PDB file of C-alpha atoms in Angstrom:
ATOM      1  CA  MET Q 403       0.069  -0.023  -0.044  1.00  0.00           C
ATOM      2  CA  ALA Q 404       1.512   3.447  -1.172  1.00  0.00           C
ATOM      3  CA  ALA Q 405       1.578   6.300   1.386  1.00  0.00           C
ATOM      4  CA  SER Q 406      -0.505   9.584   0.822  1.00  0.00           C
ATOM      5  CA  PRO Q 407       1.595  12.136  -0.706  1.00  0.00           C
ATOM      6  CA  THR Q 408      -0.206  14.651   1.909  1.00  0.00           C
ATOM      7  CA  ALA Q 409      -0.193  12.210   4.907  1.00  0.00           C
ATOM      8  CA  SER Q 410       2.418  14.215   7.116  1.00  0.00           C
ATOM      9  CA  GLY Q 411       1.655  17.062   9.151  1.00  0.00           C
ATOM     10  CA  SER Q 412       5.378  18.072   9.848  1.00  0.00           C
ATOM     11  CA  ARG Q 413       6.815  21.266   9.511  1.00  0.00           C
ATOM     12  CA  THR Q 414       9.700  19.800   7.537  1.00  0.00           C
ATOM     13  CA  ALA Q 415       7.013  18.342   5.081  1.00  0.00           C
ATOM     14  CA  ALA Q 416       5.294  21.428   4.776  1.00  0.00           C
ATOM     15  CA  GLU Q 417       8.430  23.471   3.835  1.00  0.00           C
ATOM     16  CA  LEU Q 418      10.002  20.830   1.473  1.00  0.00           C
ATOM     17  CA  ALA Q 419       6.742  21.041  -0.452  1.00  0.00           C
ATOM     18  CA  THR Q 420       7.375  24.718  -1.261  1.00  0.00           C
ATOM     19  CA  GLN Q 421      10.626  24.001  -3.102  1.00  0.00           C
ATOM     20  CA  PRO Q 422       9.271  24.305  -6.630  1.00  0.00           C
ATOM     21  CA  VAL Q 423       7.982  27.776  -5.926  1.00  0.00           C
ATOM     22  CA  SER Q 424      11.382  28.656  -4.241  1.00  0.00           C
ATOM     23  CA  TRP Q 425      13.389  27.571  -6.927  1.00  0.00           C
ATOM     24  CA  ARG Q 426      11.166  29.483  -9.553  1.00  0.00           C
ATOM     25  CA  ARG Q 427      11.909  32.606  -7.278  1.00  0.00           C
ATOM     26  CA  ALA Q 428      15.638  31.778  -7.469  1.00  0.00           C
ATOM     27  CA  VAL Q 429      15.725  32.034 -11.119  1.00  0.00           C
ATOM     28  CA  ASP Q 430      14.157  35.448 -11.258  1.00  0.00           C
ATOM     29  CA  ALA Q 431      16.656  36.789  -8.223  1.00  0.00           C
ATOM     30  CA  VAL Q 432      19.705  35.739 -10.532  1.00  0.00           C
ATOM     31  CA  PRO Q 433      19.821  39.072 -12.562  1.00  0.00           C
ATOM     32  CA  GLY Q 434      19.710  41.308  -9.258  1.00  0.00           C
ATOM     33  CA  THR Q 435      22.396  38.899  -7.286  1.00  0.00           C
ATOM     34  CA  ALA Q 436      25.845  40.586  -6.977  1.00  0.00           C
ATOM     35  CA  GLY Q 437      29.092  38.685  -6.598  1.00  0.00           C
ATOM     36  CA  LEU Q 438      28.355  35.479  -8.706  1.00  0.00           C
ATOM     37  CA  PRO Q 439      31.015  33.765 -10.361  1.00  0.00           C
ATOM     38  CA  GLU Q 440      32.189  34.984 -13.704  1.00  0.00           C
ATOM     39  CA  PRO Q 441      33.130  32.626 -16.617  1.00  0.00           C
ATOM     40  CA  GLY Q 442      36.712  31.583 -16.491  1.00  0.00           C
ATOM     41  CA  GLU Q 443      37.174  32.261 -12.880  1.00  0.00           C
ATOM     42  CA  ARG Q 444      38.776  29.800 -10.701  1.00  0.00           C
ATOM     43  CA  VAL Q 445      35.998  29.182  -7.871  1.00  0.00           C
ATOM     44  CA  ALA Q 446      35.642  27.462  -4.598  1.00  0.00           C
ATOM     45  CA  VAL Q 447      32.339  26.900  -3.038  1.00  0.00           C
ATOM     46  CA  THR Q 448      32.225  25.925   0.662  1.00  0.00           C
ATOM     47  CA  GLY Q 449      29.806  25.276   3.304  1.00  0.00           C
ATOM     48  CA  CYS Q 450      28.994  22.628   6.170  1.00  0.00           C
ATOM     49  CA  GLY Q 451      26.712  19.489   6.226  1.00  0.00           C
ATOM     50  CA  THR Q 452      23.922  20.166   3.589  1.00  0.00           C
ATOM     51  CA  SER Q 453      25.422  23.226   2.168  1.00  0.00           C
ATOM     52  CA  TRP Q 454      28.559  21.178   1.324  1.00  0.00           C
ATOM     53  CA  PHE Q 455      26.727  18.855  -0.531  1.00  0.00           C
ATOM     54  CA  MET Q 456      24.852  21.580  -2.300  1.00  0.00           C
ATOM     55  CA  ALA Q 457      28.407  23.129  -3.161  1.00  0.00           C
ATOM     56  CA  GLN Q 458      29.412  19.955  -4.388  1.00  0.00           C
ATOM     57  CA  GLY Q 459      26.522  19.889  -6.634  1.00  0.00           C
ATOM     58  CA  TYR Q 460      27.112  23.282  -7.841  1.00  0.00           C
ATOM     59  CA  ALA Q 461      30.848  22.831  -8.439  1.00  0.00           C
ATOM     60  CA  ALA Q 462      30.329  19.793 -10.770  1.00  0.00           C
ATOM     61  CA  LEU Q 463      27.616  21.664 -12.707  1.00  0.00           C
ATOM     62  CA  ARG Q 464      29.858  24.784 -13.490  1.00  0.00           C
ATOM     63  CA  GLU Q 465      32.720  22.862 -14.810  1.00  0.00           C
ATOM     64  CA  ALA Q 466      30.643  20.508 -16.758  1.00  0.00           C
ATOM     65  CA  ALA Q 467      29.140  24.077 -18.160  1.00  0.00           C
ATOM     66  CA  GLY Q 468      32.781  24.987 -19.196  1.00  0.00           C
ATOM     67  CA  GLN Q 469      32.800  28.015 -16.904  1.00  0.00           C
ATOM     68  CA  GLY Q 470      35.993  27.182 -15.128  1.00  0.00           C
ATOM     69  CA  GLU Q 471      37.536  25.000 -12.554  1.00  0.00           C
ATOM     70  CA  THR Q 472      35.295  24.773  -9.481  1.00  0.00           C
ATOM     71  CA  ASP Q 473      36.024  23.108  -6.288  1.00  0.00           C
ATOM     72  CA  ALA Q 474      33.950  22.358  -3.205  1.00  0.00           C
ATOM     73  CA  PHE Q 475      35.221  21.727   0.225  1.00  0.00           C
ATOM     74  CA  PRO Q 476      33.530  21.681   3.628  1.00  0.00           C
ATOM     75  CA  ALA Q 477      34.518  24.956   5.453  1.00  0.00           C
ATOM     76  CA  SER Q 478      36.350  22.988   8.076  1.00  0.00           C
ATOM     77  CA  GLU Q 479      38.662  21.275   5.509  1.00  0.00           C
ATOM     78  CA  PHE Q 480      39.142  24.470   3.135  1.00  0.00           C
ATOM     79  CA  PRO Q 481      42.836  24.535   1.747  1.00  0.00           C
ATOM     80  CA  ALA Q 482      43.197  28.403   2.542  1.00  0.00           C
ATOM     81  CA  GLY Q 483      46.508  28.584   0.968  1.00  0.00           C
ATOM     82  CA  ARG Q 484      45.131  27.969  -2.356  1.00  0.00           C
ATOM     83  CA  ARG Q 485      44.641  30.814  -4.681  1.00  0.00           C
ATOM     84  CA  TYR Q 486      41.086  31.360  -6.065  1.00  0.00           C
ATOM     85  CA  ASP Q 487      39.430  34.307  -8.056  1.00  0.00           C
ATOM     86  CA  ARG Q 488      36.220  33.965  -6.053  1.00  0.00           C
ATOM     87  CA  VAL Q 489      34.906  31.741  -2.882  1.00  0.00           C
ATOM     88  CA  VAL Q 490      31.210  31.221  -2.539  1.00  0.00           C
ATOM     89  CA  ALA Q 491      29.905  30.303   0.760  1.00  0.00           C
ATOM     90  CA  ILE Q 492      26.497  28.710   1.557  1.00  0.00           C
ATOM     91  CA  THR Q 493      25.136  29.190   5.120  1.00  0.00           C
ATOM     92  CA  ARG Q 494      21.528  29.067   5.970  1.00  0.00           C
ATOM     93  CA  SER Q 495      21.975  30.647   9.315  1.00  0.00           C
ATOM     94  CA  GLY Q 496      24.804  33.002   8.856  1.00  0.00           C
ATOM     95  CA  THR Q 497      26.395  31.990  11.953  1.00  0.00           C
ATOM     96  CA  THR Q 498      28.043  28.757  11.487  1.00  0.00           C
ATOM     97  CA  THR Q 499      31.380  28.772  13.132  1.00  0.00           C
ATOM     98  CA  GLU Q 500      33.643  27.277  10.573  1.00  0.00           C
ATOM     99  CA  VAL Q 501      32.102  29.276   7.540  1.00  0.00           C
ATOM    100  CA  LEU Q 502      32.555  32.556   9.426  1.00  0.00           C
ATOM    101  CA  ASP Q 503      36.207  31.627  10.565  1.00  0.00           C
ATOM    102  CA  LEU Q 504      36.942  30.727   6.864  1.00  0.00           C
ATOM    103  CA  LEU Q 505      35.423  33.983   5.591  1.00  0.00           C
ATOM    104  CA  GLY Q 506      37.591  35.899   8.203  1.00  0.00           C
ATOM    105  CA  THR Q 507      40.820  34.035   6.996  1.00  0.00           C
ATOM    106  CA  LEU Q 508      39.911  34.869   3.331  1.00  0.00           C
ATOM    107  CA  ARG Q 509      38.475  38.361   3.550  1.00  0.00           C
ATOM    108  CA  GLY Q 510      40.766  40.903   1.634  1.00  0.00           C
ATOM    109  CA  ARG Q 511      42.391  38.273  -0.137  1.00  0.00           C
ATOM    110  CA  THR Q 512      39.749  36.733  -2.313  1.00  0.00           C
ATOM    111  CA  PRO Q 513      36.253  38.157  -3.354  1.00  0.00           C
ATOM    112  CA  LEU Q 514      33.568  36.517  -1.244  1.00  0.00           C
ATOM    113  CA  LEU Q 515      29.939  35.759  -1.905  1.00  0.00           C
ATOM    114  CA  ALA Q 516      27.709  34.356   0.757  1.00  0.00           C
ATOM    115  CA  LEU Q 517      24.269  32.838   0.262  1.00  0.00           C
ATOM    116  CA  THR Q 518      22.176  33.045   3.196  1.00  0.00           C
ATOM    117  CA  ALA Q 519      18.514  32.975   4.496  1.00  0.00           C
ATOM    118  CA  ASP Q 520      19.137  35.524   7.457  1.00  0.00           C
ATOM    119  CA  PRO Q 521      20.671  38.838   6.723  1.00  0.00           C
ATOM    120  CA  ARG Q 522      20.851  39.818  10.417  1.00  0.00           C
ATOM    121  CA  THR Q 523      23.918  37.736  11.229  1.00  0.00           C
ATOM    122  CA  PRO Q 524      27.467  38.111  11.160  1.00  0.00           C
ATOM    123  CA  VAL Q 525      27.921  36.676   7.627  1.00  0.00           C
ATOM    124  CA  ARG Q 526      26.664  39.996   6.361  1.00  0.00           C
ATOM    125  CA  GLU Q 527      29.938  41.741   7.479  1.00  0.00           C
ATOM    126  CA  ALA Q 528      31.930  38.820   6.572  1.00  0.00           C
ATOM    127  CA  ALA Q 529      31.456  38.480   2.978  1.00  0.00           C
ATOM    128  CA  ASP Q 530      31.982  41.240   0.097  1.00  0.00           C
ATOM    129  CA  ALA Q 531      28.509  40.103  -1.487  1.00  0.00           C
ATOM    130  CA  VAL Q 532      25.579  38.617   0.152  1.00  0.00           C
ATOM    131  CA  ALA Q 533      22.655  37.039  -1.404  1.00  0.00           C
ATOM    132  CA  VAL Q 534      19.708  36.840   0.802  1.00  0.00           C
ATOM    133  CA  LEU Q 535      17.240  33.978  -0.017  1.00  0.00           C
ATOM    134  CA  ASP Q 536      14.939  34.848   3.064  1.00  0.00           C
ATOM    135  CA  TRP Q 537      11.910  33.497   1.378  1.00  0.00           C
ATOM    136  CA  ALA Q 538      13.488  30.050   1.506  1.00  0.00           C
ATOM    137  CA  ASP Q 539      14.310  30.293   5.292  1.00  0.00           C
ATOM    138  CA  GLU Q 540      12.971  27.537   7.443  1.00  0.00           C
ATOM    139  CA  GLN Q 541      11.790  26.774  11.034  1.00  0.00           C
ATOM    140  CA  SER Q 542      12.520  23.159  10.910  1.00  0.00           C
ATOM    141  CA  VAL Q 543      16.097  22.121  11.839  1.00  0.00           C
ATOM    142  CA  VAL Q 544      16.471  19.751   9.048  1.00  0.00           C
ATOM    143  CA  GLN Q 545      17.452  21.765   5.898  1.00  0.00           C
ATOM    144  CA  THR Q 546      15.450  21.159   2.606  1.00  0.00           C
ATOM    145  CA  ARG Q 547      13.892  24.265   0.953  1.00  0.00           C
ATOM    146  CA  PHE Q 548      16.998  26.843   1.683  1.00  0.00           C
ATOM    147  CA  ALA Q 549      19.827  24.320   0.574  1.00  0.00           C
ATOM    148  CA  THR Q 550      18.044  23.474  -2.735  1.00  0.00           C
ATOM    149  CA  THR Q 551      17.063  27.170  -3.367  1.00  0.00           C
ATOM    150  CA  ALA Q 552      20.697  28.217  -2.974  1.00  0.00           C
ATOM    151  CA  LEU Q 553      21.760  25.340  -5.356  1.00  0.00           C
ATOM    152  CA  ALA Q 554      18.989  26.432  -7.834  1.00  0.00           C
ATOM    153  CA  LEU Q 555      19.926  30.120  -7.996  1.00  0.00           C
ATOM    154  CA  LEU Q 556      23.690  29.051  -8.626  1.00  0.00           C
ATOM    155  CA  ARG Q 557      22.773  26.794 -11.201  1.00  0.00           C
ATOM    156  CA  ALA Q 558      20.174  29.267 -12.906  1.00  0.00           C
ATOM    157  CA  ALA Q 559      23.175  31.647 -13.490  1.00  0.00           C
ATOM    158  CA  LEU Q 560      24.997  28.994 -15.530  1.00  0.00           C
ATOM    159  CA  PRO Q 561      24.386  28.923 -19.417  1.00  0.00           C
ATOM    160  CA  ASP Q 562      20.703  27.157 -19.848  1.00  0.00           C
ATOM    161  CA  GLY Q 563      20.554  26.898 -16.018  1.00  0.00           C
ATOM    162  CA  SER Q 564      17.384  28.821 -15.785  1.00  0.00           C
ATOM    163  CA  THR Q 565      15.735  26.569 -18.082  1.00  0.00           C
ATOM    164  CA  ALA Q 566      17.134  23.545 -16.419  1.00  0.00           C
ATOM    165  CA  VAL Q 567      15.854  24.689 -12.837  1.00  0.00           C
ATOM    166  CA  LEU Q 568      12.469  25.701 -14.187  1.00  0.00           C
ATOM    167  CA  ARG Q 569      12.078  22.126 -15.548  1.00  0.00           C
ATOM    168  CA  ALA Q 570      13.474  20.547 -12.306  1.00  0.00           C
ATOM    169  CA  ALA Q 571      10.672  22.661 -10.287  1.00  0.00           C
ATOM    170  CA  ASP Q 572       7.846  21.080 -12.838  1.00  0.00           C
ATOM    171  CA  GLU Q 573       9.404  17.623 -12.198  1.00  0.00           C
ATOM    172  CA  ALA Q 574       9.477  18.173  -8.243  1.00  0.00           C
ATOM    173  CA  GLU Q 575       5.772  19.111  -8.414  1.00  0.00           C
ATOM    174  CA  ALA Q 576       5.027  15.804  -9.943  1.00  0.00           C
ATOM    175  CA  ALA Q 577       7.306  13.978  -7.164  1.00  0.00           C
ATOM    176  CA  LEU Q 578       5.422  15.844  -4.548  1.00  0.00           C
ATOM    177  CA  ALA Q 579       2.031  14.398  -5.923  1.00  0.00           C
ATOM    178  CA  GLU Q 580       2.869  10.768  -6.449  1.00  0.00           C
ATOM    179  CA  PRO Q 581       2.200   8.188  -3.570  1.00  0.00           C
ATOM    180  CA  LEU Q 582       5.432   6.795  -2.129  1.00  0.00           C
ATOM    181  CA  PRO Q 583       5.513   2.820  -2.591  1.00  0.00           C
ATOM    182  CA  ALA Q 584       5.382   1.088   0.800  1.00  0.00           C
ATOM    183  CA  ALA Q 585       8.352  -0.960   0.004  1.00  0.00           C
ATOM    184  CA  LEU Q 586      10.410   2.068  -0.283  1.00  0.00           C
ATOM    185  CA  LEU Q 587       9.464   3.078   3.104  1.00  0.00           C
ATOM    186  CA  GLU Q 588       9.681  -0.139   4.784  1.00  0.00           C
ATOM    187  CA  ALA Q 589      13.095  -0.922   3.817  1.00  0.00           C
ATOM    188  CA  GLY Q 590      15.665  -1.649   6.356  1.00  0.00           C
ATOM    189  CA  GLN Q 591      18.677   0.238   4.364  1.00  0.00           C
ATOM    190  CA  TRP Q 592      19.105   2.925   1.903  1.00  0.00           C
ATOM    191  CA  THR Q 593      22.048   3.489  -0.457  1.00  0.00           C
ATOM    192  CA  PHE Q 594      21.977   6.761  -2.732  1.00  0.00           C
ATOM    193  CA  LEU Q 595      24.191   6.945  -5.845  1.00  0.00           C
ATOM    194  CA  GLY Q 596      24.762   9.785  -8.499  1.00  0.00           C
ATOM    195  CA  ARG Q 597      27.344  10.578 -10.893  1.00  0.00           C
ATOM    196  CA  GLY Q 598      28.447  13.906 -11.742  1.00  0.00           C
ATOM    197  CA  TRP Q 599      26.588  16.905 -10.000  1.00  0.00           C
ATOM    198  CA  ALA Q 600      24.025  14.140  -8.870  1.00  0.00           C
ATOM    199  CA  TYR Q 601      26.474  12.737  -6.527  1.00  0.00           C
ATOM    200  CA  GLY Q 602      26.094  15.739  -4.158  1.00  0.00           C
ATOM    201  CA  THR Q 603      22.399  15.470  -4.134  1.00  0.00           C
ATOM    202  CA  ALA Q 604      22.795  11.511  -3.463  1.00  0.00           C
ATOM    203  CA  GLN Q 605      24.872  12.618  -0.395  1.00  0.00           C
ATOM    204  CA  GLU Q 606      22.283  14.853   0.693  1.00  0.00           C
ATOM    205  CA  ALA Q 607      19.387  12.557   0.342  1.00  0.00           C
ATOM    206  CA  ALA Q 608      21.424  10.099   2.517  1.00  0.00           C
ATOM    207  CA  LEU Q 609      22.078  12.868   5.024  1.00  0.00           C
ATOM    208  CA  LYS Q 610      18.089  13.604   5.080  1.00  0.00           C
ATOM    209  CA  MET Q 611      17.271   9.842   6.104  1.00  0.00           C
ATOM    210  CA  ARG Q 612      19.945   9.984   8.743  1.00  0.00           C
ATOM    211  CA  GLU Q 613      19.280  13.057  10.206  1.00  0.00           C
ATOM    212  CA  ALA Q 614      15.172  12.814  10.270  1.00  0.00           C
ATOM    213  CA  ALA Q 615      15.099   9.171  10.918  1.00  0.00           C
ATOM    214  CA  GLY Q 616      18.103   7.945  12.265  1.00  0.00           C
ATOM    215  CA  ALA Q 617      18.538   5.485   9.448  1.00  0.00           C
ATOM    216  CA  TRP Q 618      21.207   3.447   8.006  1.00  0.00           C
ATOM    217  CA  THR Q 619      21.976   4.954   4.710  1.00  0.00           C
ATOM    218  CA  GLU Q 620      24.916   5.413   2.564  1.00  0.00           C
ATOM    219  CA  ALA Q 621      25.931   7.377  -0.628  1.00  0.00           C
ATOM    220  CA  TYR Q 622      28.649   6.722  -3.334  1.00  0.00           C
ATOM    221  CA  PRO Q 623      29.647   7.754  -6.744  1.00  0.00           C
ATOM    222  CA  ALA Q 624      27.311   5.380  -8.901  1.00  0.00           C
ATOM    223  CA  MET Q 625      30.530   3.869 -10.755  1.00  0.00           C
ATOM    224  CA  GLU Q 626      32.090   3.102  -7.482  1.00  0.00           C
ATOM    225  CA  TYR Q 627      29.081   1.316  -6.176  1.00  0.00           C
ATOM    226  CA  ARG Q 628      30.134  -2.288  -7.559  1.00  0.00           C
ATOM    227  CA  HIS Q 629      33.856  -1.789  -6.184  1.00  0.00           C
ATOM    228  CA  GLY Q 630      32.488  -3.010  -2.831  1.00  0.00           C
ATOM    229  CA  PRO Q 631      29.426  -1.277  -1.526  1.00  0.00           C
ATOM    230  CA  VAL Q 632      27.171  -3.548  -3.793  1.00  0.00           C
ATOM    231  CA  ALA Q 633      27.624  -6.061  -1.102  1.00  0.00           C
ATOM    232  CA  ILE Q 634      25.060  -4.232   0.990  1.00  0.00           C
ATOM    233  CA  ALA Q 635      22.366  -4.828  -1.426  1.00  0.00           C
ATOM    234  CA  ALA Q 636      20.108  -7.427  -0.400  1.00  0.00           C
ATOM    235  CA  PRO Q 637      16.117  -8.240   0.142  1.00  0.00           C
ATOM    236  CA  GLY Q 638      14.419  -5.303   2.198  1.00  0.00           C
ATOM    237  CA  ARG Q 639      17.448  -2.849   1.098  1.00  0.00           C
ATOM    238  CA  VAL Q 640      17.019   0.097  -1.301  1.00  0.00           C
ATOM    239  CA  THR Q 641      19.636   1.197  -4.043  1.00  0.00           C
ATOM    240  CA  TRP Q 642      18.447   4.739  -5.292  1.00  0.00           C
ATOM    241  CA  ALA Q 643      20.113   6.128  -8.092  1.00  0.00           C
ATOM    242  CA  PHE Q 644      20.133   9.954  -9.023  1.00  0.00           C
ATOM    243  CA  GLY Q 645      20.839  10.967 -12.633  1.00  0.00           C
ATOM    244  CA  PRO Q 646      22.146   8.727 -15.300  1.00  0.00           C
ATOM    245  CA  VAL Q 647      22.514   5.012 -14.440  1.00  0.00           C
ATOM    246  CA  PRO Q 648      25.600   2.935 -15.409  1.00  0.00           C
ATOM    247  CA  ASP Q 649      25.066   0.083 -17.475  1.00  0.00           C
ATOM    248  CA  GLY Q 650      24.612  -3.163 -15.350  1.00  0.00           C
ATOM    249  CA  LEU Q 651      23.907  -1.475 -12.238  1.00  0.00           C
ATOM    250  CA  GLU Q 652      20.319  -2.223 -12.006  1.00  0.00           C
ATOM    251  CA  ALA Q 653      21.053  -5.859 -12.866  1.00  0.00           C
ATOM    252  CA  ALA Q 654      23.939  -6.110 -10.058  1.00  0.00           C
ATOM    253  CA  VAL Q 655      21.165  -4.896  -7.346  1.00  0.00           C
ATOM    254  CA  VAL Q 656      18.412  -7.119  -8.571  1.00  0.00           C
ATOM    255  CA  ARG Q 657      20.628 -10.242  -8.487  1.00  0.00           C
ATOM    256  CA  ALA Q 658      21.290  -9.519  -4.892  1.00  0.00           C
ATOM    257  CA  GLY Q 659      17.634  -9.171  -4.386  1.00  0.00           C
ATOM    258  CA  GLY Q 660      17.550  -5.503  -3.539  1.00  0.00           C
ATOM    259  CA  MET Q 661      15.117  -2.710  -4.697  1.00  0.00           C
ATOM    260  CA  PHE Q 662      16.272  -0.512  -7.324  1.00  0.00           C
ATOM    261  CA  VAL Q 663      14.935   3.011  -7.668  1.00  0.00           C
ATOM    262  CA  HIS Q 664      15.634   5.355 -10.702  1.00  0.00           C
ATOM    263  CA  ALA Q 665      12.863   7.740 -11.843  1.00  0.00           C
ATOM    264  CA  GLY Q 666      15.011   9.471 -14.414  1.00  0.00           C
ATOM    265  CA  ARG Q 667      13.826  12.948 -13.005  1.00  0.00           C
ATOM    266  CA  ASP Q 668      16.251  15.787 -12.497  1.00  0.00           C
ATOM    267  CA  PRO Q 669      18.464  15.081  -9.397  1.00  0.00           C
ATOM    268  CA  LEU Q 670      17.215  18.119  -7.534  1.00  0.00           C
ATOM    269  CA  ALA Q 671      13.436  17.099  -8.253  1.00  0.00           C
ATOM    270  CA  GLU Q 672      14.283  13.238  -7.118  1.00  0.00           C
ATOM    271  CA  LEU Q 673      16.012  14.874  -4.174  1.00  0.00           C
ATOM    272  CA  VAL Q 674      12.491  16.189  -3.093  1.00  0.00           C
ATOM    273  CA  ARG Q 675      10.987  12.579  -3.243  1.00  0.00           C
ATOM    274  CA  ALA Q 676      13.898  11.469  -1.034  1.00  0.00           C
ATOM    275  CA  GLN Q 677      13.136  14.055   1.564  1.00  0.00           C
ATOM    276  CA  ARG Q 678       9.348  12.952   1.537  1.00  0.00           C
ATOM    277  CA  VAL Q 679      10.784   9.307   2.321  1.00  0.00           C
ATOM    278  CA  ALA Q 680      12.677  10.622   5.164  1.00  0.00           C
ATOM    279  CA  VAL Q 681       9.941  12.511   6.674  1.00  0.00           C
ATOM    280  CA  ALA Q 682       7.682   9.624   6.337  1.00  0.00           C
ATOM    281  CA  VAL Q 683      10.286   6.903   7.529  1.00  0.00           C
ATOM    282  CA  ALA Q 684      10.900   9.346  10.541  1.00  0.00           C
ATOM    283  CA  GLU Q 685       7.367   9.485  11.554  1.00  0.00           C
ATOM    284  CA  GLY Q 686       6.841   5.790  11.116  1.00  0.00           C
ATOM    285  CA  ARG Q 687       9.756   5.217  13.593  1.00  0.00           C
ATOM    286  CA  GLY Q 688       8.252   7.589  15.968  1.00  0.00           C
ATOM    287  CA  CYS Q 689      10.920  10.265  15.405  1.00  0.00           C
ATOM    288  CA  ASP Q 690      10.274  14.021  15.074  1.00  0.00           C
ATOM    289  CA  PRO Q 691      11.598  15.173  11.842  1.00  0.00           C
ATOM    290  CA  ASP Q 692      11.394  18.840  12.862  1.00  0.00           C
ATOM    291  CA  ARG Q 693      13.761  18.432  15.678  1.00  0.00           C
ATOM    292  CA  PRO Q 694      16.092  15.298  15.184  1.00  0.00           C
ATOM    293  CA  ARG Q 695      18.092  14.050  17.944  1.00  0.00           C
ATOM    294  CA  GLY Q 696      21.459  15.847  18.665  1.00  0.00           C
ATOM    295  CA  LEU Q 697      21.044  18.651  16.120  1.00  0.00           C
ATOM    296  CA  THR Q 698      20.517  22.287  16.082  1.00  0.00           C
ATOM    297  CA  ARG Q 699      19.745  24.838  13.421  1.00  0.00           C
ATOM    298  CA  SER Q 700      23.331  26.202  13.613  1.00  0.00           C
ATOM    299  CA  VAL Q 701      26.583  24.671  14.779  1.00  0.00           C
ATOM    300  CA  VAL Q 702      28.131  27.546  16.926  1.00  0.00           C
ATOM    301  CA  LEU Q 703      31.429  26.223  18.499  1.00  0.00           C
ATOM    302  CA  GLY Q 704      32.001  27.246  22.088  1.00  0.00           C
ATOM    303  CA  ALA Q 705      28.434  28.588  22.446  1.00  0.00           C
TER     304      ALA Q 705
END
């Protein structure tokens, strides 16, 4: 029996359902956003947790679009000695310690752009340019809407990116409307796979399952899955592919008795479906997806 697309009453579920609207607004916001990377610049993108995975997605998209070398790092592991023409930081709260420390180190040496949901925070003074996506802010601790909207804005600034984001918004609305298969919700383990920029969204899907439901989830580049992790595949376990699927991958999972999921949607739209699964699994396990155990809206060290 499939779960209803509107069964959850959590705040997280309500916020993630507004993502198509937020992405379309991000497309409209691109012309008025200062500090976006220019073609040919060597760029680094950074953040923590979910924001880091969005950074990975954008870095791969930008390089694939021929716009210049683009790296992604967690703020805590950023190689501050490297030279970049611009650094982009994604931080919903604008207060994350590692991000602010990094921007303080780089200020005056490298042009800095920060994407944030709250302009009344220290990040406004830490960066040279700030894109405020306050319409995508969230009350839930678990990030959904802000992170994907930040990626949508950066993606929309790339060649043909606006068209891709608008198409993803349409596909996300379809993903929000369809029932979730019971087998997908009742699995004991989920592995998310992606190629290229879809690997970042696959990692984010796994993080949502861990954060919201405390579930056993993993994420890998799709081509790496058969180099060991395929041993996880078994009856009652899910292998969920985002983006293009390597030849023979589905057959390998099916031979092991696992459930293979691949809708062929834009990876950002498929991430919305994974977010819905995370909320449904959390609620089925008696967890509160709005207030996960051990998590806060922002990690402020020493506070």
